[in-house]
């Protein structure tokens, strides 16, 4: 054979014609079907369509040359007639190529070379011509099979070459033939006051980004190109796929959003977004910041519907994590700092909260017995561990605050801070409280915003009926938003996901950042104040189903466990005893006579201590003792258990355990044990869907209906049909379906039965 089909197309200027346009010189390919003008012919020459066209033309040339060889014709030394025949064959091949190109283009397509300026391309021009692979060829498949040489396209080689071309070209987003280089942006585009579509360049840029979507709802490049082409029929011109991607990259850089990469303790790569950056964006967003509550609200038990009205935020946050300060007439007042009211009374604020729309403070009023004063110094004492409902605290509007600790002087003319030595003492406790509040120095004159969050984690089962593959995902919402706002998809913020690492592995870097947010805070811009603020944040609660809660609280999965509760110490020595009446009464918190008798609650600090104790037992005693004490304590730390079990098989893991034990012991355990402000016993609310609807209610309904006779089931159906559902948001009760399929009902069906009952 004379030649072979080349691996990749070589850039040949003879394959392009030059055209002058108002935008400058552009090139039009003369061998591709329905080509489009481009400013970069070299990039077009690397495209799959052009590669195929060059290969087909070369294949025809090779076929002609092989025919000449078989006929023992040598064009360079043969007779004049043979040379003429060879030239005729080449001319015929050229005409065949031109004819094939014409017939591929003539079917509803207009050649761009002859198209009047300003006319939009046809729909087919805008569709993804690369989607069908061989369909990009200008010859019908049957004709290819008859006329093509035996040499076939090596798609692996072609793919490899294309990948190399893209790599050499730089940014892979640039490999979109449909996208011309972005023109230099006008300065007004990046000015929010002049560009109403900021941070997008214009309306089309925004629509294109919305259409492409995010995460699981993203469109493919080919589908986006088709939709874009269809919209062209209605004179709607959207940016190309690569343009949208470049715009997104530019916005991400503007926002400072970066994907953080971390290796888990088991060397699994994990990725997450920054919770602090997301909260900063929400505070700067006028559509979000106006709905946020930064202080808890006291409602006296009336009209409770949002998390800012929860007791956790109002009463049970530690002094480090609760709202630290308020601003009154430009003056900043902090908790645990002496304050003089306009009435002259000296108080120490302990809590800030909203009551009936106004900001109040729970304060301890300083009496003479609380201040021991000499000529040169004084000692201020307050009762220890003052709780929100302590009768020694008084409530006063913060509008009554006059002077903060920086501006209070003693009768001897000494500044109060100097006189008391910068300390306040709690009676009976040796460690004093420092004043000014350390957060005052950290804030450096900024207002402090208290922004708790609600963490959420869930896993997909991996069942074939599920839309997505099995993976773990972590998300959060702002606890200060009302439910009608926080339940919107826009306000559910993605943090991390993985189909390889478990929830405790991917949570490690999340917990580390959350601890910094709780203890040090971070700076953000608050749109509602039009100024920079310092933000401190804490996890108000962790939402998940029972198996997920079991993992993050170091408790067994409640299904078959001998210690089935993460909140109390309910336990049994054997599974058989769980079926006895004594265990059931303990489960219901009843004594033998049926009187209420709560089971002792778990204590998070005890869970922490037992988790560390179990590791020491495994290292110093035996695996058998480790398992025995795990059942006694009701503790299962998934990270610790994996270390202990796998290290016996993997020597490198044993070395890593010893390294962590010496330098960073916390990495051997569940990261939520070290999450600042988090209590795994009280901060993991029950998920109603799985625990109630698909738990107790489902099994009661199965047993009740399953034992009925046919006549009794007919009566139940009749009663359901006669049920007045006017007060319920239900279109139909579906009585026949509910009774017939009682064993396969889902949560919403069980809810209907509960409401009807």
XYZ file of C-alpha atoms in Angstrom:
757
model
C 0.000 0.000 0.000
C 1.165 3.521 -0.759
C 0.056 5.322 2.418
C -1.977 5.204 5.611
C -4.644 7.320 7.237
C -2.954 9.949 9.428
C -3.533 9.949 13.209
C -4.590 13.580 13.340
C -5.321 16.375 10.974
C -2.491 18.709 10.142
C -3.244 22.410 9.840
C -3.219 23.304 6.135
C -3.937 26.912 5.173
C -5.216 25.692 1.782
C -8.202 24.172 3.598
C -9.435 27.651 4.616
C -10.610 30.772 2.811
C -10.056 34.218 4.299
C -12.985 36.651 4.700
C -12.999 40.235 5.893
C -15.777 40.979 8.417
C -16.629 44.022 10.592
C -15.098 42.102 13.509
C -11.892 41.533 11.581
C -10.533 38.747 9.353
C -12.148 35.332 9.784
C -11.554 31.946 8.196
C -14.028 29.530 6.620
C -13.171 25.853 6.231
C -13.566 24.666 2.623
C -13.690 20.930 3.343
C -16.074 20.630 6.332
C -19.870 20.461 5.841
C -21.805 23.585 6.958
C -18.719 25.220 8.521
C -18.788 28.364 10.643
C -16.410 31.270 10.448
C -13.694 31.304 13.076
C -10.795 33.490 14.082
C -8.728 30.465 15.063
C -8.332 28.050 12.117
C -5.707 26.033 13.977
C -8.191 25.176 16.712
C -10.828 24.281 14.126
C -8.319 22.000 12.408
C -7.980 20.048 15.666
C -11.739 19.475 15.880
C -13.114 15.945 15.314
C -15.197 16.987 12.282
C -12.218 18.482 10.467
C -10.071 15.484 11.407
C -12.600 13.123 9.835
C -12.858 15.202 6.671
C -9.085 15.288 6.191
C -8.890 11.565 6.798
C -11.650 10.826 4.269
C -9.995 12.969 1.611
C -6.644 11.336 2.297
C -8.278 7.898 2.188
C -9.692 8.612 -1.280
C -6.277 9.766 -2.455
C -4.691 6.592 -1.094
C -7.343 4.469 -2.806
C -6.544 6.091 -6.142
C -2.811 5.642 -5.672
C -3.245 1.986 -4.717
C -5.273 1.375 -7.843
C -2.440 2.847 -9.903
C 0.104 0.633 -8.142
C -1.950 -2.470 -8.829
C -2.055 -1.502 -12.509
C 1.745 -1.013 -12.434
C 1.353 2.618 -13.341
C 4.016 5.039 -12.217
C 2.814 8.620 -12.675
C 6.260 10.148 -12.599
C 7.787 7.934 -15.370
C 4.740 6.526 -17.181
C 3.375 7.413 -20.541
C 1.638 10.661 -21.112
C -1.732 8.911 -21.367
C -1.258 7.171 -18.038
C -0.320 10.447 -16.397
C -3.408 12.016 -17.840
C -5.496 9.133 -16.465
C -3.996 9.642 -13.024
C -4.773 13.348 -13.117
C -8.314 12.558 -14.179
C -8.688 10.194 -11.212
C -7.508 12.876 -8.811
C -9.846 15.396 -10.388
C -12.722 12.918 -10.066
C -11.895 12.359 -6.382
C -11.917 16.103 -5.829
C -15.280 16.436 -7.591
C -16.700 13.560 -5.538
C -15.595 15.302 -2.340
C -17.152 18.588 -3.409
C -20.378 16.855 -4.434
C -20.600 15.000 -1.132
C -20.048 18.236 0.757
C -22.725 19.960 -1.295
C -25.330 17.225 -0.690
C -24.563 17.193 3.027
C -25.097 20.928 3.157
C -27.983 21.368 0.757
C -30.531 19.635 2.992
C -31.836 22.748 4.747
C -28.457 24.324 5.471
C -27.183 27.575 4.032
C -23.516 27.925 3.309
C -22.065 30.594 5.604
C -19.793 31.700 2.749
C -22.842 32.929 0.819
C -24.994 33.985 3.803
C -25.804 37.713 3.966
C -24.168 39.500 6.847
C -26.294 39.685 10.008
C -28.417 36.602 9.253
C -28.451 34.175 12.185
C -27.282 30.574 11.668
C -29.891 27.873 11.272
C -30.911 25.566 14.126
C -28.871 22.672 12.761
C -25.781 24.884 12.743
C -26.180 25.438 16.460
C -26.733 21.794 17.446
C -23.926 19.643 18.653
C -22.725 18.061 15.418
C -20.217 15.969 17.330
C -22.797 14.041 19.321
C -23.312 11.178 16.866
C -19.643 10.484 16.081
C -19.660 9.123 12.485
C -22.644 11.258 11.559
C -20.224 14.155 11.197
C -18.970 12.601 7.986
C -20.149 14.167 4.751
C -20.810 10.725 3.155
C -23.764 8.465 3.922
C -22.771 5.374 5.882
C -23.743 2.990 3.083
C -21.571 4.907 0.628
C -18.672 4.808 3.061
C -18.916 1.051 3.324
C -18.850 0.675 -0.458
C -16.208 3.221 -1.425
C -13.890 3.600 1.601
C -10.605 1.720 1.840
C -10.170 -1.086 4.334
C -8.344 1.258 6.706
C -10.646 2.314 9.568
C -10.554 5.136 12.060
C -8.744 4.381 15.292
C -11.039 6.126 17.783
C -8.675 5.495 20.706
C -5.883 7.238 18.825
C -8.213 10.043 17.808
C -9.389 10.524 21.405
C -5.824 10.505 22.672
C -4.818 13.083 20.080
C -7.785 15.297 20.946
C -6.933 15.143 24.644
C -3.367 16.132 23.848
C -4.602 18.988 21.678
C -6.831 20.246 24.478
C -3.998 19.954 26.973
C -1.669 21.888 24.689
C -4.342 24.489 24.096
C -4.511 25.333 27.803
C -7.920 25.828 29.425
C -10.205 22.954 28.353
C -13.112 25.335 28.340
C -11.530 26.990 25.337
C -11.987 23.825 23.279
C -15.535 24.799 22.400
C -15.626 25.696 18.700
C -18.842 27.525 19.382
C -17.285 30.063 21.690
C -15.399 33.041 20.374
C -12.894 34.662 22.734
C -14.642 36.994 25.149
C -14.188 40.642 24.159
C -12.623 42.918 26.772
C -15.256 43.813 29.366
C -16.333 47.364 29.868
C -15.425 48.700 33.312
C -19.122 49.286 33.993
C -19.751 45.517 33.884
C -17.884 45.083 37.180
C -19.599 48.081 38.767
C -22.749 47.051 40.700
C -24.109 50.595 40.481
C -23.998 50.634 36.681
C -24.688 46.964 35.910
C -28.004 45.694 37.311
C -26.995 42.126 36.385
C -23.783 42.208 38.438
C -21.838 39.958 38.991
C -23.051 38.635 35.614
C -22.110 40.623 32.523
C -25.668 40.920 31.247
C -29.073 39.267 31.243
C -28.024 36.624 28.714
C -25.057 35.655 30.882
C -27.384 35.162 33.866
C -29.938 33.138 31.886
C -27.212 30.912 30.465
C -25.875 30.175 33.945
C -29.356 29.431 35.298
C -30.043 27.130 32.358
C -26.836 25.152 32.831
C -27.793 24.622 36.480
C -25.768 23.401 39.436
C -24.601 20.105 40.993
C -27.146 17.345 40.304
C -29.313 19.514 38.052
C -26.588 20.464 35.564
C -27.267 20.142 31.836
C -24.803 18.421 29.562
C -22.897 20.476 27.014
C -24.757 18.863 24.090
C -28.217 19.416 25.618
C -27.397 23.038 26.427
C -26.242 23.546 22.820
C -29.513 22.122 21.508
C -31.644 24.314 23.769
C -29.525 27.305 22.814
C -30.078 26.524 19.139
C -33.847 26.178 19.642
C -34.028 29.547 21.401
C -32.300 31.102 18.398
C -35.569 30.553 16.503
C -37.156 33.089 18.854
C -34.292 35.560 18.471
C -32.985 34.674 21.938
C -29.215 34.502 21.796
C -27.517 32.859 24.766
C -23.772 32.632 25.331
C -21.934 29.458 24.385
C -21.225 26.742 26.915
C -17.575 27.713 27.328
C -18.560 31.362 27.795
C -20.910 30.378 30.631
C -18.158 28.335 32.259
C -15.692 31.215 31.987
C -18.275 33.538 33.511
C -18.792 31.165 36.419
C -15.069 30.896 36.984
C -14.790 34.694 37.000
C -17.633 35.021 39.535
C -16.105 32.339 41.753
C -12.836 34.257 41.784
C -14.727 37.464 42.595
C -16.483 35.772 45.515
C -13.313 34.064 46.667
C -14.992 30.642 46.545
C -12.516 27.801 46.524
C -12.819 24.059 46.891
C -10.780 22.940 49.881
C -8.953 19.631 49.517
C -8.017 17.445 52.455
C -6.835 13.874 53.039
C -8.864 12.032 55.654
C -7.263 9.999 58.432
C -7.571 6.975 56.129
C -5.955 8.817 53.186
C -9.221 9.288 51.331
C -9.334 12.617 49.454
C -12.182 14.823 50.647
C -13.409 18.130 49.265
C -15.510 20.861 50.811
C -16.552 24.469 50.489
C -15.923 27.045 53.191
C -18.858 27.620 55.546
C -17.408 31.007 56.516
C -17.324 32.162 52.879
C -20.914 31.038 52.333
C -22.136 32.854 55.454
C -20.224 35.966 54.366
C -22.024 35.891 51.021
C -25.396 35.543 52.762
C -24.722 38.516 55.034
C -23.768 40.617 52.014
C -26.902 39.517 50.142
C -29.783 42.014 50.605
C -32.296 39.238 49.866
C -31.008 37.191 52.815
C -29.638 39.534 55.481
C -32.973 41.301 56.002
C -34.567 38.013 57.122
C -31.834 36.987 59.573
C -32.216 37.007 63.354
C -28.977 37.645 65.237
C -30.452 37.378 68.735
C -32.688 34.689 70.264
C -36.294 35.559 70.980
C -38.298 34.961 74.137
C -41.916 34.130 73.283
C -43.260 32.834 76.625
C -44.308 29.711 74.739
C -46.610 31.556 72.311
C -46.360 31.341 68.507
C -43.108 29.376 68.427
C -42.173 28.559 64.821
C -38.476 29.300 64.214
C -35.111 28.297 65.615
C -34.305 31.746 66.982
C -37.117 31.046 69.481
C -35.485 27.806 70.648
C -34.307 27.310 74.213
C -30.907 26.182 72.932
C -30.156 29.607 71.463
C -31.921 31.538 74.211
C -30.796 29.702 77.342
C -28.312 26.910 76.744
C -25.426 28.333 74.714
C -22.201 28.727 76.659
C -20.989 32.275 77.410
C -18.396 31.872 74.646
C -20.982 31.088 71.958
C -24.023 33.190 72.865
C -24.553 36.726 71.474
C -21.691 38.782 72.870
C -22.676 42.409 72.415
C -25.174 45.000 71.342
C -24.853 48.535 70.022
C -26.739 51.437 71.596
C -26.254 54.950 70.207
C -22.874 54.022 68.767
C -21.613 52.491 72.041
C -20.799 48.790 72.308
C -21.925 46.828 75.372
C -20.657 43.285 76.018
C -21.801 40.483 78.296
C -19.912 40.090 81.602
C -18.814 43.732 81.511
C -20.097 46.244 84.087
C -22.632 48.702 82.660
C -24.110 51.818 84.256
C -27.757 52.484 83.449
C -29.208 55.953 83.036
C -30.729 55.443 86.484
C -27.226 55.108 87.944
C -27.606 51.424 88.781
C -24.598 49.202 88.016
C -25.417 45.932 86.254
C -23.589 43.161 84.434
C -25.357 41.878 81.278
C -25.415 38.067 81.059
C -27.817 37.461 78.120
C -29.106 39.466 75.151
C -32.462 38.540 73.606
C -35.472 39.874 71.721
C -38.772 40.297 73.554
C -41.881 41.699 71.864
C -39.770 43.172 69.089
C -37.289 44.992 71.360
C -33.762 44.046 72.410
C -33.496 43.203 76.114
C -30.759 42.021 78.430
C -30.817 39.723 81.439
C -28.539 41.463 83.925
C -27.189 40.902 87.403
C -27.573 44.023 89.502
C -24.491 44.814 91.547
C -25.320 45.451 95.205
C -22.967 46.671 97.928
C -22.165 43.122 99.012
C -20.949 42.336 95.477
C -18.322 45.106 95.430
C -15.440 45.086 97.902
C -13.724 48.427 97.477
C -10.647 49.983 99.044
C -8.912 53.229 98.266
C -6.852 51.720 95.462
C -8.772 48.694 94.190
C -12.080 46.876 94.176
C -13.236 43.296 93.752
C -16.480 42.523 91.925
C -18.214 39.174 92.534
C -21.281 37.598 90.957
C -23.077 34.269 91.551
C -21.654 31.348 89.511
C -23.320 29.757 86.495
C -26.179 32.230 86.161
C -28.885 30.597 84.035
C -31.400 32.511 81.959
C -34.305 31.856 84.351
C -32.329 32.654 87.498
C -34.450 34.852 89.769
C -31.386 36.968 90.603
C -31.327 38.319 87.047
C -33.355 41.349 86.027
C -34.623 42.146 82.516
C -34.017 45.587 81.111
C -34.204 47.101 77.621
C -30.739 47.832 76.264
C -31.961 51.355 75.563
C -31.429 51.936 79.327
C -27.674 51.320 78.965
C -25.646 54.495 79.476
C -21.926 53.799 80.083
C -19.863 50.729 79.287
C -16.911 49.490 81.340
C -14.441 51.614 79.374
C -16.071 54.834 80.568
C -16.917 54.044 84.203
C -14.839 55.618 86.977
C -14.771 54.901 90.696
C -15.470 57.507 93.365
C -11.732 57.907 93.863
C -11.270 58.902 90.239
C -9.746 55.605 89.113
C -10.986 53.872 85.946
C -13.090 50.864 86.919
C -11.045 48.490 84.759
C -7.869 49.567 86.515
C -9.425 49.418 89.964
C -10.755 45.856 89.584
C -7.620 44.599 87.871
C -9.497 43.624 84.726
C -11.258 40.749 86.493
C -14.683 39.725 87.790
C -15.001 36.761 90.137
C -17.698 34.111 90.365
C -18.357 33.075 93.948
C -16.756 29.744 94.771
C -14.805 29.545 91.511
C -11.092 30.194 91.296
C -10.891 31.175 87.615
C -11.869 34.848 87.165
C -13.729 36.369 84.215
C -11.557 38.766 82.241
C -12.833 42.245 81.418
C -13.042 43.771 78.935
C -14.656 40.783 77.231
C -11.955 39.152 75.006
C -14.363 39.432 72.070
C -14.109 43.240 72.340
C -10.426 43.089 71.437
C -11.087 40.546 68.664
C -13.845 42.710 67.173
C -11.593 45.795 67.137
C -14.534 48.189 66.998
C -16.722 46.069 64.715
C -20.224 44.943 65.565
C -20.400 41.207 66.282
C -23.063 39.152 64.534
C -24.110 35.856 66.125
C -25.023 33.494 63.248
C -25.706 29.898 64.388
C -26.126 27.220 61.731
C -28.042 23.954 61.387
C -25.930 21.094 60.038
C -27.475 18.305 57.979
C -26.046 15.067 56.622
C -27.668 12.277 54.654
C -26.704 9.321 52.519
C -28.404 7.879 49.458
C -29.005 4.158 49.673
C -27.498 3.318 46.294
C -30.713 1.505 45.363
C -31.290 1.205 41.611
C -34.493 3.205 41.989
C -32.551 6.168 43.337
C -31.664 8.996 41.003
C -28.063 9.290 42.176
C -25.276 6.899 43.118
C -24.586 6.120 46.742
C -22.808 8.981 48.501
C -22.700 11.018 51.703
C -23.584 14.715 51.618
C -23.190 17.486 54.223
C -25.212 20.705 54.080
C -26.211 23.562 56.363
C -28.781 26.314 56.715
C -28.724 29.541 58.723
C -30.621 28.998 61.978
C -31.568 32.668 62.099
C -33.809 32.389 59.027
C -37.534 31.653 59.439
C -38.631 28.226 58.112
C -40.403 29.589 55.037
C -37.063 31.080 53.968
C -34.572 28.466 55.181
C -36.563 25.610 53.609
C -36.046 27.047 50.141
C -33.429 25.223 48.070
C -31.516 28.481 47.586
C -30.784 28.640 51.333
C -29.656 25.009 51.709
C -25.895 25.346 51.386
C -23.721 22.507 50.150
C -20.566 21.803 52.149
C -19.184 18.446 51.081
C -20.007 15.070 49.523
C -18.198 11.821 48.832
C -18.942 8.361 47.498
C -15.755 6.990 49.068
C -15.408 8.539 52.524
C -17.848 8.190 55.415
C -19.603 11.077 57.118
C -16.985 11.259 59.893
C -14.134 11.387 57.386
C -15.577 14.223 55.308
C -16.598 16.073 58.488
C -13.069 16.441 59.820
C -12.123 19.540 57.834
C -15.653 20.930 58.286
C -15.393 20.599 62.075
C -11.967 22.244 62.096
C -13.335 25.284 60.273
C -16.455 25.450 62.455
C -14.290 25.485 65.576
C -12.407 28.484 64.235
C -15.679 30.235 63.423
C -16.917 29.628 66.992
C -13.802 30.637 68.904
C -12.167 33.303 66.710
C -14.915 34.453 64.353
C -14.382 35.864 60.878
C -14.914 39.169 59.102
C -17.822 39.723 56.712
C -19.777 42.580 55.163
C -23.294 43.054 56.544
C -25.611 44.619 53.975
C -28.196 45.552 56.626
C -25.583 47.688 58.433
C -23.563 48.675 55.347
C -20.337 47.930 57.183
C -17.903 45.166 58.031
C -18.785 43.017 61.035
C -17.222 40.180 62.995
C -19.206 36.949 62.792
C -19.156 34.169 65.363
C -21.047 31.002 64.633
C -21.900 27.755 66.370
C -23.765 24.594 65.372
C -27.215 24.941 66.891
C -28.254 21.396 65.980
C -27.375 18.490 63.699
C -30.252 17.110 61.617
C -30.261 13.581 60.214
C -31.922 10.193 60.413
C -31.289 7.737 63.250
C -28.372 5.854 61.592
C -26.663 9.162 60.785
C -27.178 10.444 64.333
C -25.743 7.196 65.679
C -22.513 7.769 63.734
C -21.930 11.337 64.852
C -22.876 10.682 68.506
C -20.771 7.502 68.910
C -23.818 5.374 69.695
C -24.919 2.051 68.167
C -27.409 1.908 65.318
C -30.678 1.659 67.281
C -32.191 -1.166 65.205
C -30.794 -4.239 67.008
C -28.563 -2.526 69.575
C -28.548 -3.323 73.271
C -28.151 0.433 73.877
C -30.712 1.753 71.387
C -31.025 5.379 72.533
C -28.563 8.205 71.917
C -30.254 10.466 74.505
C -30.705 8.194 77.527
C -29.014 5.173 79.093
C -31.752 2.682 78.161
C -30.056 -0.700 77.775
C -30.467 -4.457 77.897
C -27.965 -7.229 78.501
C -29.386 -9.502 75.768
C -31.642 -9.134 72.747
C -34.148 -11.561 74.235
C -34.700 -9.298 77.237
C -35.660 -6.451 74.894
C -38.931 -8.302 74.284
C -39.922 -8.401 77.958
C -42.471 -6.114 79.592
C -39.802 -4.721 81.925
C -37.763 -3.395 78.994
C -40.861 -1.997 77.270
C -41.770 -0.106 80.459
C -38.261 1.288 80.690
C -38.527 2.252 77.021
C -41.723 4.187 77.854
C -40.067 5.696 80.965
C -42.484 3.921 83.325
C -41.892 1.988 86.522
C -43.441 -1.365 87.386
C -46.658 0.345 88.567
C -46.991 2.424 85.403
C -45.885 5.707 86.961
C -43.556 8.029 85.076
C -39.918 7.248 85.778
C -37.440 8.819 83.334
C -34.355 6.841 82.393
C -31.112 8.597 83.244
C -29.934 10.789 80.379
C -26.648 10.366 78.569
C -24.040 13.041 79.214
C -21.941 14.215 76.271
C -18.817 14.690 78.367
C -19.201 11.091 79.576
C -19.502 9.894 75.967
C -16.279 11.776 75.242
C -14.471 10.171 78.190
C -15.729 6.656 77.409
C -14.642 6.959 73.762
C -11.070 7.690 74.842
C -11.226 4.994 77.514
C -12.236 2.324 74.979
C -9.197 3.081 72.824
C -6.910 2.637 75.817
C -8.623 -0.671 76.620
C -8.045 -1.917 73.075
C -4.382 -0.893 73.176
C -3.553 -2.166 76.676
C -5.911 -5.121 77.207
C -7.553 -7.015 74.336
C -10.137 -6.826 71.576
C -12.479 -8.962 73.657
C -12.407 -6.483 76.525
C -12.861 -3.665 74.027
C -16.076 -5.266 72.718
C -17.375 -6.004 76.217
C -16.889 -2.445 77.434
C -18.321 -1.042 74.195
C -21.604 -2.778 75.047
C -21.414 -1.695 78.679
C -20.829 1.960 77.758
C -23.109 1.884 74.703
C -20.347 3.536 72.631
C -19.306 2.898 69.007
C -16.789 5.338 67.563
C -16.649 4.448 63.852
C -13.247 6.097 63.311
C -11.704 4.452 66.364
C -13.128 1.014 65.574
C -11.757 1.105 62.033
C -8.307 2.089 63.296
C -8.286 -0.738 65.833
C -9.517 -3.404 63.407
C -7.583 -2.458 60.258
C -4.287 -1.723 62.010
C -3.908 -5.436 62.744
C -3.854 -6.117 58.991
C -2.074 -2.984 57.765
C 1.254 -2.186 59.499
C 1.318 1.333 58.052
C -1.984 2.090 59.772
C -0.550 0.970 63.108
C 2.346 3.387 62.598
C -0.137 6.158 61.786
C -2.117 5.391 64.964
C 0.992 5.755 67.085
C 1.904 8.986 65.323
C -1.558 10.466 65.957
C -1.505 9.240 69.555
C 1.675 11.210 70.185
C 1.011 14.367 68.184
C -2.746 14.769 67.570
C -4.876 12.225 69.490
C -8.163 13.845 68.410
C -7.701 12.449 64.879
C -8.144 8.920 66.244
C -11.735 9.695 67.194
C -15.020 11.002 65.888
C -14.349 14.678 64.947
C -17.696 15.766 66.431
C -16.308 15.016 69.892
C -14.203 18.165 69.512
C -16.840 20.363 67.825
C -17.053 23.503 69.938
C -20.495 24.184 71.412
C -21.974 20.882 70.197
C -23.752 18.443 72.518
C -24.514 15.159 70.776
C -27.133 14.247 73.379
C -29.288 17.366 73.137
C -28.441 18.782 69.698
C -29.656 15.887 67.516
C -33.438 16.313 67.165
C -35.582 13.348 66.162
C -36.433 13.007 62.465
C -40.194 12.544 62.351
C -40.307 10.815 58.958
C -38.221 7.760 59.877
C -38.798 7.547 63.619
C -42.542 8.272 63.771
C -44.187 7.922 60.351
C -42.025 5.067 59.063
C -41.434 3.725 62.569
C -44.119 3.371 65.212
C -47.032 4.586 63.049
C -46.206 2.293 60.114
C -46.016 -0.884 62.192
C -49.131 -0.064 64.208
C -51.061 0.523 60.963
C -49.767 -2.738 59.458
C -50.787 -4.780 62.491
C -54.165 -3.084 62.881
C -55.297 -3.381 59.248
C -53.542 -6.662 58.457
C -55.590 -8.585 61.026
C -58.975 -7.370 59.749
C -61.393 -9.572 57.842
C -62.629 -8.678 54.382
C -65.856 -7.219 55.772
C -63.980 -5.166 58.349
C -61.632 -3.819 55.654
C -64.665 -2.745 53.615
C -65.941 -0.892 56.663
C -62.586 0.858 57.084
C -62.712 1.937 53.424
C -66.217 3.300 53.909
C -65.170 5.258 56.988
C -62.225 6.742 55.102
C -64.521 7.771 52.224
C -66.835 9.536 54.670
C -63.981 11.365 56.363
C -64.220 15.156 56.018
C -60.858 16.326 54.684
C -61.745 20.008 54.264
C -59.297 21.061 56.965
C -56.463 19.004 55.467
C -54.309 19.720 52.448
C -55.257 16.399 50.820
C -56.783 15.932 47.366
C -57.928 12.365 47.960
C -57.651 9.830 50.751
C -57.454 6.871 48.322
C -59.226 4.464 50.729
C -58.911 1.394 48.497
C -55.185 1.946 47.990
C -54.483 2.638 51.683
C -56.176 -0.558 52.838
C -55.043 -2.869 50.043
C -51.384 -1.782 50.113
C -51.045 -1.230 53.860
C -47.644 -3.000 53.918
C -46.042 -0.805 51.257
C -47.210 2.682 52.221
C -44.789 5.617 52.255
C -44.521 8.466 54.747
C -47.197 10.705 53.230
C -49.699 7.810 53.262
C -49.019 7.055 56.921
C -49.522 10.753 57.678
C -52.997 10.577 56.095
C -53.923 7.626 58.316
C -52.683 9.460 61.411
C -54.666 12.582 60.533
C -57.784 10.543 59.837
C -57.406 8.610 63.085
